[in-house]
Short mmCIF file of C-alpha atoms and ligand atoms in Angstrom, two decimals:
data_model
loop_
_atom_site.label_atom_id
_atom_site.label_comp_id
_atom_site.label_asym_id
_atom_site.label_seq_id
_atom_site.Cartn_x
_atom_site.Cartn_y
_atom_site.Cartn_z
CA MET U 125 1.65 6.85 -25.53
CA ASN U 126 2.67 10.37 -24.68
CA ALA U 127 1.04 10.30 -21.27
CA GLU U 128 3.87 8.17 -19.95
CA THR U 129 6.38 10.92 -20.28
CA ALA U 130 4.07 13.42 -18.63
CA MET U 131 3.51 11.37 -15.50
CA ASN U 132 5.89 10.02 -12.95
CA PHE U 133 3.96 6.93 -11.92
CA GLY U 134 4.15 5.22 -15.31
CA LYS U 135 1.18 3.93 -17.21
CA ASN U 136 -1.00 2.71 -14.35
CA ILE U 137 -2.88 4.13 -11.38
CA ILE U 138 -2.33 1.55 -8.66
CA SER U 139 -1.44 3.30 -5.42
CA VAL U 140 -1.04 6.73 -3.86
CA ARG U 141 2.46 5.55 -2.93
CA ASP U 142 3.45 5.83 -6.61
CA MET U 143 2.46 9.49 -6.78
CA ASP U 144 3.91 12.85 -5.86
CA ARG U 145 2.78 16.45 -5.70
CA LYS U 146 3.50 17.23 -9.35
CA THR U 147 1.62 14.21 -10.63
CA ILE U 148 -1.41 14.92 -8.48
CA GLU U 149 -1.53 18.57 -9.51
CA HIS U 150 -1.30 17.55 -13.15
CA ILE U 151 -4.22 15.12 -12.80
CA LEU U 152 -6.41 17.63 -10.93
CA LEU U 153 -5.69 20.36 -13.45
CA THR U 154 -6.70 18.01 -16.25
CA ALA U 155 -9.92 17.17 -14.37
CA LYS U 156 -10.69 20.87 -14.14
CA LYS U 157 -10.03 21.40 -17.86
CA ILE U 158 -12.34 18.52 -18.73
CA GLU U 159 -15.04 19.80 -16.42
CA GLU U 160 -14.97 23.18 -18.10
CA MET U 161 -15.27 21.73 -21.61
CA PRO U 162 -18.61 21.63 -23.37
CA GLN U 163 -20.15 18.14 -23.38
CA ASN U 164 -19.95 17.69 -27.18
CA LYS U 165 -16.21 18.37 -27.06
CA ARG U 166 -15.68 15.96 -24.16
CA MET U 167 -17.40 13.21 -26.12
CA GLU U 168 -14.65 13.49 -28.75
CA ILE U 169 -11.72 13.11 -26.34
CA ALA U 170 -11.51 9.33 -26.47
CA ARG U 171 -14.07 8.35 -29.07
CA GLY U 172 -13.51 4.85 -30.39
CA TYR U 173 -11.55 3.62 -27.36
CA THR U 174 -12.74 0.70 -25.26
CA VAL U 175 -12.55 0.57 -21.47
CA ALA U 176 -12.84 -2.81 -19.73
CA SER U 177 -14.54 -2.53 -16.35
CA LEU U 178 -13.68 -5.62 -14.31
CA PHE U 179 -15.41 -5.65 -10.95
CA PHE U 180 -14.38 -8.95 -9.38
CA GLU U 181 -16.16 -7.58 -6.32
CA PRO U 182 -19.31 -5.54 -6.97
CA SER U 183 -19.42 -1.87 -6.02
CA THR U 184 -22.30 -0.14 -7.74
CA ARG U 185 -21.23 3.36 -6.73
CA THR U 186 -17.65 3.16 -8.02
CA MET U 187 -18.64 1.21 -11.12
CA LEU U 188 -21.28 3.76 -12.14
CA SER U 189 -18.85 6.62 -11.66
CA PHE U 190 -16.23 4.99 -13.91
CA ASP U 191 -18.86 3.96 -16.42
CA THR U 192 -20.14 7.54 -16.67
CA ALA U 193 -16.59 8.88 -16.92
CA ALA U 194 -15.69 6.51 -19.78
CA LYS U 195 -18.91 7.14 -21.69
CA ASN U 196 -18.62 10.92 -21.27
CA LEU U 197 -15.26 10.69 -23.03
CA GLY U 198 -16.85 8.83 -25.94
CA CYS U 199 -15.45 5.41 -24.94
CA SER U 200 -17.37 2.18 -25.08
CA VAL U 201 -17.38 0.04 -21.96
CA ILE U 202 -17.20 -3.76 -21.66
CA GLY U 203 -16.82 -5.92 -18.56
CA PHE U 204 -18.53 -7.51 -15.61
CA SER U 205 -19.61 -6.87 -12.05
CA GLY U 206 -19.39 -9.86 -9.72
CA THR U 207 -17.83 -13.09 -10.89
CA GLU U 208 -20.96 -15.28 -10.74
CA SER U 209 -21.37 -15.85 -14.49
CA THR U 210 -17.78 -15.46 -15.64
CA SER U 211 -14.81 -17.72 -16.33
CA VAL U 212 -13.31 -16.44 -13.05
CA LYS U 213 -15.89 -18.59 -11.31
CA LYS U 214 -14.56 -21.59 -13.27
CA GLY U 215 -11.14 -21.04 -11.75
CA GLU U 216 -9.49 -18.80 -14.32
CA THR U 217 -6.48 -17.01 -12.83
CA LEU U 218 -6.43 -13.26 -12.47
CA ALA U 219 -3.45 -13.14 -14.82
CA ASP U 220 -5.39 -14.94 -17.56
CA THR U 221 -8.52 -12.80 -17.13
CA ILE U 222 -6.36 -9.69 -17.45
CA ARG U 223 -4.53 -11.00 -20.52
CA MET U 224 -7.88 -11.73 -22.15
CA ALA U 225 -9.38 -8.35 -21.23
CA SER U 226 -6.31 -6.45 -22.37
CA ALA U 227 -6.69 -8.04 -25.80
CA TYR U 228 -10.18 -6.56 -26.15
CA SER U 229 -9.66 -3.13 -24.58
CA ASP U 230 -7.41 -0.08 -24.41
CA LEU U 231 -7.57 0.33 -20.63
CA ILE U 232 -8.71 -1.76 -17.66
CA VAL U 233 -10.51 -0.47 -14.58
CA MET U 234 -10.57 -3.17 -11.91
CA ARG U 235 -11.82 -3.79 -8.40
CA HIS U 236 -10.79 -6.94 -6.59
CA PRO U 237 -11.26 -8.28 -3.05
CA LEU U 238 -7.58 -9.27 -2.71
CA GLU U 239 -4.84 -6.81 -1.80
CA GLY U 240 -2.23 -6.32 -4.50
CA ALA U 241 -4.50 -7.65 -7.29
CA SER U 242 -4.15 -4.50 -9.39
CA ARG U 243 -0.37 -4.49 -9.05
CA ARG U 244 -0.36 -8.12 -10.13
CA ALA U 245 -2.65 -7.28 -13.07
CA ALA U 246 -0.26 -4.56 -14.17
CA ASP U 247 2.52 -7.20 -14.35
CA VAL U 248 0.73 -9.05 -17.14
CA SER U 249 -1.49 -6.45 -18.81
CA ALA U 250 -0.68 -5.00 -22.21
CA VAL U 251 -2.88 -1.96 -21.47
CA PRO U 252 -2.98 0.54 -18.56
CA ILE U 253 -4.64 -0.52 -15.29
CA ILE U 254 -6.66 1.73 -12.98
CA ASN U 255 -7.12 0.31 -9.49
CA ALA U 256 -10.72 0.87 -8.38
CA GLY U 257 -10.04 -0.76 -5.01
CA ASP U 258 -7.95 -3.79 -3.99
CA GLY U 259 -9.23 -5.24 -0.72
CA ALA U 260 -8.20 -3.15 2.28
CA ASN U 261 -5.20 -1.73 0.45
CA GLN U 262 -5.72 1.14 -1.99
CA HIS U 263 -8.44 3.07 -3.80
CA PRO U 264 -6.39 5.83 -5.44
CA THR U 265 -9.17 7.38 -7.53
CA GLN U 266 -11.15 8.02 -4.33
CA THR U 267 -8.13 9.87 -2.94
CA LEU U 268 -7.78 11.94 -6.10
CA LEU U 269 -11.45 12.90 -6.12
CA ASP U 270 -11.15 13.83 -2.43
CA LEU U 271 -8.20 16.08 -3.23
CA TYR U 272 -10.04 17.56 -6.19
CA THR U 273 -12.97 18.37 -3.89
CA ILE U 274 -10.69 20.02 -1.33
CA LEU U 275 -8.92 21.99 -4.06
CA LYS U 276 -12.20 23.18 -5.55
CA SER U 277 -13.65 24.30 -2.24
CA LYS U 278 -10.50 25.75 -0.66
CA GLY U 279 -8.56 26.83 -3.74
CA THR U 280 -5.39 25.15 -2.43
CA LEU U 281 -3.96 21.92 -1.08
CA ASP U 282 -1.44 23.67 1.19
CA ASN U 283 -1.75 25.29 4.63
CA LEU U 284 -4.90 23.39 5.58
CA THR U 285 -6.08 21.70 8.76
CA ILE U 286 -7.90 18.51 7.89
CA ALA U 287 -9.69 16.50 10.54
CA LEU U 288 -10.17 12.79 9.81
CA ALA U 289 -12.94 11.29 11.91
CA GLY U 290 -14.45 7.87 12.52
CA ASP U 291 -12.79 4.58 11.67
CA LEU U 292 -9.15 5.53 11.21
CA LYS U 293 -7.90 2.01 11.86
CA TYR U 294 -9.45 0.12 8.94
CA GLY U 295 -10.50 2.99 6.69
CA ARG U 296 -8.27 2.80 3.61
CA THR U 297 -9.82 6.06 2.36
CA VAL U 298 -8.43 8.08 5.26
CA HIS U 299 -5.06 6.30 5.11
CA SER U 300 -4.54 7.21 1.46
CA LEU U 301 -5.84 10.74 1.93
CA ALA U 302 -3.51 11.34 4.87
CA TYR U 303 -0.60 10.03 2.83
CA ALA U 304 -1.47 12.17 -0.21
CA LEU U 305 -1.86 15.33 1.89
CA SER U 306 1.67 14.83 3.17
CA PHE U 307 2.97 15.62 -0.35
CA PHE U 308 1.74 19.20 0.09
CA ASN U 309 3.08 21.98 2.31
CA ASN U 310 2.24 22.99 5.83
CA ASN U 311 -0.89 20.89 6.27
CA LYS U 312 -2.01 19.58 9.63
CA LEU U 313 -4.00 16.42 10.26
CA LEU U 314 -6.31 15.99 13.23
CA PHE U 315 -7.20 12.41 14.09
CA VAL U 316 -10.62 12.01 15.69
CA ALA U 317 -11.24 8.36 16.56
CA PRO U 318 -12.28 6.13 19.45
CA LYS U 319 -9.39 4.22 21.06
CA ALA U 320 -10.32 0.98 19.30
CA LEU U 321 -10.21 2.60 15.87
CA GLU U 322 -7.13 4.81 16.04
CA MET U 323 -4.78 5.46 13.13
CA PRO U 324 -2.35 2.49 12.78
CA ASN U 325 1.17 3.07 14.13
CA ASP U 326 2.80 2.01 10.88
CA LEU U 327 1.07 4.82 9.02
CA ILE U 328 1.81 7.38 11.71
CA ALA U 329 5.48 6.38 11.45
CA GLU U 330 5.33 6.77 7.68
CA LEU U 331 3.84 10.26 7.99
CA ASP U 332 6.33 11.31 10.63
CA GLY U 333 8.38 14.28 9.50
CA LYS U 334 6.24 14.78 6.41
CA ILE U 335 3.06 16.23 7.91
CA GLU U 336 2.01 17.45 11.35
CA THR U 337 -0.46 15.13 13.07
CA GLU U 338 -2.40 15.45 16.30
CA GLU U 339 -5.18 13.61 18.10
CA ALA U 340 -8.29 15.68 18.73
CA THR U 341 -11.86 15.49 19.95
CA ILE U 342 -14.64 16.29 17.53
CA THR U 343 -15.30 19.59 19.35
CA GLU U 344 -11.65 20.63 19.01
CA ALA U 345 -11.63 19.55 15.37
CA LEU U 346 -14.71 21.60 14.54
CA LYS U 347 -13.10 24.72 15.99
CA SER U 348 -9.86 24.57 14.03
CA ALA U 349 -10.35 22.44 10.90
CA ASP U 350 -10.89 23.67 7.36
CA ILE U 351 -12.13 20.23 6.33
CA LEU U 352 -13.86 17.62 8.46
CA TYR U 353 -13.62 14.26 6.71
CA MET U 354 -16.12 11.85 8.27
CA THR U 355 -16.08 8.07 7.75
CA ARG U 356 -18.43 5.28 8.58
CA ILE U 357 -17.78 2.90 11.45
CA GLN U 358 -18.39 -0.50 9.90
CA LYS U 359 -20.23 -3.19 11.80
CA GLU U 360 -18.27 -5.97 10.06
CA ARG U 361 -15.09 -4.82 11.82
CA PHE U 362 -16.33 -5.80 15.26
CA LEU U 363 -16.36 -9.25 16.79
CA ASP U 364 -18.45 -7.98 19.66
CA PRO U 365 -21.72 -6.39 18.49
CA GLN U 366 -22.01 -4.56 21.80
CA GLU U 367 -18.72 -2.76 21.17
CA TYR U 368 -20.03 -1.64 17.79
CA GLU U 369 -23.25 -0.33 19.35
CA GLN U 370 -21.20 1.65 21.86
CA LEU U 371 -18.93 3.16 19.22
CA ARG U 372 -21.36 3.82 16.39
CA GLY U 373 -22.86 6.76 18.22
CA THR U 374 -19.47 8.26 19.16
CA TYR U 375 -19.42 10.64 16.24
CA VAL U 376 -22.71 11.91 15.01
CA LEU U 377 -22.44 15.28 13.37
CA THR U 378 -25.51 17.43 13.92
CA LYS U 379 -26.47 20.89 12.71
CA ASP U 380 -26.14 22.27 16.27
CA MET U 381 -22.50 21.20 16.45
CA LEU U 382 -21.69 23.21 13.34
CA GLU U 383 -22.71 26.46 15.00
CA ASN U 384 -19.36 26.69 16.81
CA ALA U 385 -17.33 25.46 13.84
CA LYS U 386 -14.55 27.42 12.16
CA LYS U 387 -15.90 29.75 9.49
CA GLY U 388 -15.84 28.06 6.09
CA LEU U 389 -15.52 24.51 7.49
CA LYS U 390 -16.48 21.94 4.87
CA VAL U 391 -17.73 18.47 5.71
CA MET U 392 -16.75 15.55 3.48
CA HIS U 393 -17.68 11.85 3.51
CA PRO U 394 -16.80 9.07 1.03
CA LEU U 395 -20.40 7.78 1.25
CA PRO U 396 -22.47 5.78 1.87
CA ARG U 397 -23.13 7.19 5.32
CA VAL U 398 -25.12 5.42 7.98
CA ASP U 399 -25.95 7.79 10.78
CA GLU U 400 -22.67 9.61 11.41
CA ILE U 401 -23.94 12.75 9.70
CA SER U 402 -27.50 13.67 10.52
CA THR U 403 -29.56 14.52 7.41
CA GLU U 404 -30.26 18.06 8.65
CA VAL U 405 -26.59 18.82 7.88
CA ASP U 406 -27.18 18.12 4.18
CA SER U 407 -28.74 21.51 3.48
CA THR U 408 -26.05 23.54 5.30
CA GLU U 409 -23.33 25.26 3.31
CA ASN U 410 -20.79 23.17 5.22
CA ALA U 411 -21.90 19.96 3.53
CA ILE U 412 -20.01 19.12 0.35
CA TYR U 413 -20.24 15.31 0.36
CA PHE U 414 -22.68 15.10 -2.53
CA THR U 415 -20.50 17.38 -4.70
CA GLN U 416 -17.57 15.23 -3.61
CA ALA U 417 -19.24 12.12 -5.04
CA LYS U 418 -19.97 13.98 -8.29
CA ASN U 419 -16.32 15.05 -8.54
CA GLY U 420 -15.48 11.40 -9.10
CA VAL U 421 -16.57 11.69 -12.71
CA PRO U 422 -14.23 14.48 -13.96
CA THR U 423 -11.36 13.03 -11.89
CA ARG U 424 -11.82 9.59 -13.46
CA MET U 425 -12.27 11.13 -16.92
CA ALA U 426 -8.91 12.85 -16.50
CA LEU U 427 -7.22 9.59 -15.48
CA ILE U 428 -8.73 7.59 -18.33
CA ALA U 429 -7.84 10.27 -20.92
CA MET U 430 -4.29 10.65 -19.60
CA LEU U 431 -3.61 6.91 -19.47
CA LEU U 432 -5.04 6.42 -22.97
CA GLY U 433 -2.60 9.10 -24.07
CA VAL U 434 -5.31 11.24 -25.66
CA LEU U 435 -4.77 14.11 -23.23
CA LYS U 436 -1.36 15.04 -21.91
CA MET P 54 47.69 -17.62 6.27
CA ASN P 55 45.07 -18.10 8.91
CA THR P 56 41.78 -18.85 7.19
CA ASP P 57 40.06 -19.79 10.37
CA ASN P 58 37.98 -17.01 11.88
CA ALA P 59 37.04 -19.01 14.95
CA PRO P 60 38.26 -17.65 18.25
CA LYS P 61 41.31 -19.42 19.56
CA ASP P 62 39.72 -21.28 22.40
CA LYS P 63 39.35 -24.93 23.16
CA LEU P 64 36.76 -25.71 20.51
CA ALA P 65 38.62 -27.83 18.01
CA ILE P 66 37.30 -27.16 14.56
CA THR P 67 39.24 -28.36 11.58
CA LYS P 68 39.85 -26.05 8.68
CA ILE P 69 37.88 -26.66 5.55
CA MET P 70 39.36 -27.11 2.09
CA PHE P 71 36.39 -25.99 0.07
CA GLY P 72 33.27 -24.34 1.41
CA THR P 73 31.86 -21.31 3.19
CA VAL P 74 32.43 -19.74 6.59
CA ILE P 75 29.81 -17.32 7.81
CA ASP P 76 31.22 -15.16 10.56
CA HIS P 77 29.85 -12.35 12.75
CA ILE P 78 26.39 -13.89 12.99
CA PRO P 79 24.35 -12.44 15.89
CA ASN P 80 24.38 -14.71 18.93
CA LYS P 81 22.20 -17.85 18.51
CA MET P 82 21.11 -16.87 15.01
CA SER P 83 23.22 -19.62 13.43
CA PHE P 84 20.58 -22.22 14.29
CA LYS P 85 17.95 -20.39 12.28
CA ILE P 86 20.34 -19.86 9.42
CA SER P 87 21.23 -23.57 9.45
CA SER P 88 17.61 -24.49 9.13
CA ILE P 89 16.96 -21.94 6.37
CA LEU P 90 19.94 -23.31 4.42
CA ASN P 91 18.61 -26.81 5.03
CA LEU P 92 21.98 -27.83 6.44
CA GLN P 93 20.53 -30.87 8.20
CA ASN P 94 20.47 -32.52 4.77
CA SER P 95 23.98 -31.50 3.87
CA ASN P 96 26.54 -34.08 2.76
CA GLY P 97 29.58 -32.13 3.85
CA ALA P 98 30.72 -31.37 7.38
CA ILE P 99 28.92 -28.60 9.22
CA ALA P 100 30.23 -26.73 12.25
CA VAL P 101 28.00 -24.48 14.29
CA ILE P 102 29.89 -22.34 16.76
CA SER P 103 27.51 -20.48 18.99
CA SER P 104 28.09 -17.85 21.68
CA ALA P 105 31.73 -17.40 20.76
CA LYS P 106 33.47 -14.41 22.32
CA SER P 107 33.68 -11.41 20.05
CA LYS P 108 35.36 -8.06 20.64
CA ASN P 109 32.73 -6.07 18.82
CA MET P 110 29.62 -8.16 19.27
CA GLY P 111 30.05 -9.52 22.80
CA LYS P 112 28.93 -12.93 21.66
CA LYS P 113 28.63 -14.15 18.13
CA ASP P 114 27.98 -17.26 16.08
CA ILE P 115 30.04 -18.79 13.31
CA LEU P 116 28.84 -21.30 10.76
CA LYS P 117 31.15 -23.48 8.69
CA ILE P 118 29.81 -25.32 5.73
CA GLU P 119 32.03 -27.78 3.95
CA GLY P 120 31.64 -28.63 0.31
CA ARG P 121 29.53 -25.78 -1.01
CA HIS P 122 29.20 -22.11 -1.72
CA LEU P 123 25.95 -20.16 -1.34
CA ASN P 124 23.68 -18.87 -4.07
CA SER P 125 22.27 -15.36 -4.21
CA SER P 126 18.87 -16.14 -2.73
CA GLU P 127 20.54 -17.94 0.18
CA LEU P 128 22.74 -14.90 0.69
CA ASP P 129 19.68 -12.61 0.63
CA LYS P 130 18.00 -14.70 3.32
CA ILE P 131 21.07 -14.54 5.54
CA ALA P 132 21.43 -10.82 4.88
CA LEU P 133 17.87 -10.22 6.11
CA LEU P 134 18.41 -12.17 9.34
CA ALA P 135 22.02 -11.29 9.99
CA PRO P 136 23.08 -8.04 8.35
CA GLY P 137 26.71 -7.47 9.31
CA ALA P 138 27.63 -11.12 8.91
CA THR P 139 30.64 -11.86 6.74
CA ILE P 140 30.77 -14.55 4.10
CA ASN P 141 34.16 -16.16 3.57
CA ILE P 142 34.42 -18.31 0.50
CA ILE P 143 37.05 -20.99 0.92
CA ASP P 144 38.77 -22.74 -1.92
CA ASP P 145 41.91 -24.82 -1.68
CA SER P 146 42.02 -23.97 2.06
CA LYS P 147 42.28 -20.27 1.28
CA VAL P 148 39.81 -17.45 1.74
CA ILE P 149 39.29 -16.41 -1.86
CA SER P 150 36.66 -13.78 -1.10
CA LYS P 151 35.21 -12.06 1.91
CA THR P 152 31.90 -10.18 1.71
CA LEU P 153 30.14 -8.11 4.34
CA LEU P 154 26.38 -8.61 4.17
CA SER P 155 24.00 -5.69 4.49
CA THR P 156 20.21 -5.60 4.42
CA PRO P 157 19.18 -5.83 0.77
CA ALA P 158 17.11 -2.91 -0.60
CA GLN P 159 14.78 -5.38 -2.24
CA VAL P 160 14.33 -9.15 -2.24
CA SER P 161 12.57 -11.26 -4.79
CA GLY P 162 11.08 -14.73 -4.50
CA ILE P 163 12.52 -15.65 -1.10
CA LEU P 164 9.71 -14.54 1.22
CA LYS P 165 6.08 -15.50 1.55
CA CYS P 166 3.73 -12.60 2.32
CA PHE P 167 2.22 -12.88 5.78
CA ASN P 168 -1.01 -11.17 4.74
CA PRO P 169 -3.51 -13.98 3.98
CA ASN P 170 -5.48 -11.58 1.80
CA CYS P 171 -2.49 -10.77 -0.40
CA ILE P 172 -2.82 -11.76 -4.07
CA THR P 173 0.57 -13.54 -3.87
CA ASN P 174 -0.98 -16.10 -1.53
CA HIS P 175 -3.78 -16.87 -3.98
CA GLU P 176 -2.08 -16.88 -7.33
CA LYS P 177 1.40 -17.95 -8.39
CA THR P 178 3.44 -14.74 -8.23
CA THR P 179 7.09 -14.07 -7.54
CA THR P 180 6.93 -12.10 -4.30
CA LYS P 181 8.82 -8.84 -3.94
CA PHE P 182 9.60 -6.95 -0.75
CA LYS P 183 11.25 -3.60 -0.31
CA THR P 184 13.18 -2.54 2.77
CA VAL P 185 11.55 0.60 4.17
CA SER P 186 13.62 0.81 7.36
CA ARG P 187 16.89 -0.88 8.34
CA ALA P 188 16.95 -0.41 12.11
CA PRO P 189 14.49 -1.61 13.19
CA LEU P 190 14.02 -3.70 10.07
CA LYS P 191 10.74 -3.12 8.26
CA ILE P 192 9.89 -4.50 4.85
CA ARG P 193 6.92 -3.81 2.60
CA CYS P 194 5.19 -6.19 0.22
CA PHE P 195 5.30 -4.80 -3.32
CA TYR P 196 1.80 -6.19 -3.96
CA CYS P 197 -0.42 -5.70 -0.89
CA GLU P 198 1.79 -2.85 0.46
CA ARG P 199 1.62 -4.20 3.99
CA THR P 200 4.67 -3.59 6.21
CA PHE P 201 6.22 -6.36 8.30
CA ASP P 202 8.58 -6.18 11.26
CA GLU P 203 11.71 -8.12 12.01
CA ASP P 204 9.99 -10.47 14.46
CA ILE P 205 7.73 -11.92 11.80
CA LEU P 206 10.36 -12.10 9.09
CA GLU P 207 11.77 -15.53 10.03
CA ARG P 208 8.38 -17.07 9.52
CA MET P 209 8.08 -15.50 6.09
CA ILE P 210 11.23 -17.08 4.67
CA LYS P 211 10.37 -19.73 2.09
ZN1 LIG J 768 1.56 -9.01 0.31
#
């Protein structure tokens, strides 16, 4: 597999921690190339290859995106979503499920409720593994599609002010994005979060010296940010439903608020949203969250093609 | 040759013929190390010297274990809890080697991950932890990528 020599993280996509600037740029450039290809040519890229899609925990959105990516490359897709009717339910170990799936496929895409499951799968798999989410830990393809979206709308991944808003404590999406942005030059992160959901200290310590960070209010963020990355405040995180009710309304982005925003500000969101972005924002030129979701397909196509070794 | 690293005070500790002397252990840490090494079940003589005077450390502990040398995973465990300790291997009443322990860059199989949602706590896996910071000590699980501080480390040792 020639892809291994081209990429620094080896043959799997497990965590943003395994990546660097060069690797990310290479992946995003490949995504762009694929996106610009005519559909009939794309369908030839990985024709005859089989992708196993193992969703030990269902996630319709992510599964559909990977499924589309694989099929657009000409791959066939096998696998499962949810473990109800599988041998996993009968107590089969993760290691054995992976060994079995790697015998029938050329690449495995997996989502699992336990942290570290993809790394463990990579220990025993004969084929490349793409982590499509492992518990609260990592979801690297989300990070890459976020970066691809920023790159496409801003033309660069350097010299940007990116505001991360909402649940910064538990949101793995914002953790990985913050980490990935620190590989690039002269970026600044603004953290917009209620006290109870602030960025964890461990991560702040990890970012220290690599990227400038600052706490901000949503009003301040709107004035200076190039990107406002909104996240959902999840009800499941709160023991006290009253606390959730108090916090859920903390950040609601309305069309009025955008009037004072920095020129060219783009609003992103990993979706699904609840009520943190009012629907009237959807039609503004600031909103790019639906394009963002669509960018998942070329990004995942690039990763599948590179790991299969059919594109360098 | 003086093989005995104990301070010359009134504590009478006999020299050992064959065994291990762990010196420069942080004050009071020898009790934890004894329990990790399962010394309560040891056949040979054990001497725990705690709060001994030390020029450099103020107070230090010394542990003497008769009749055995330590294996590499035992040494890794001690190195995590007491970097800076010295291991004196005694044979025929002589110190045949002296090693200064430092925090290992990576340890394998000696710690249990403290994250209940980590795959290593659900499926038989050799755990791996990397040191991400030495002072204060912080280690990261190779699987779930969670970082753990020094204060929790003792409870993670298998
Ligand atoms: Zn772990």
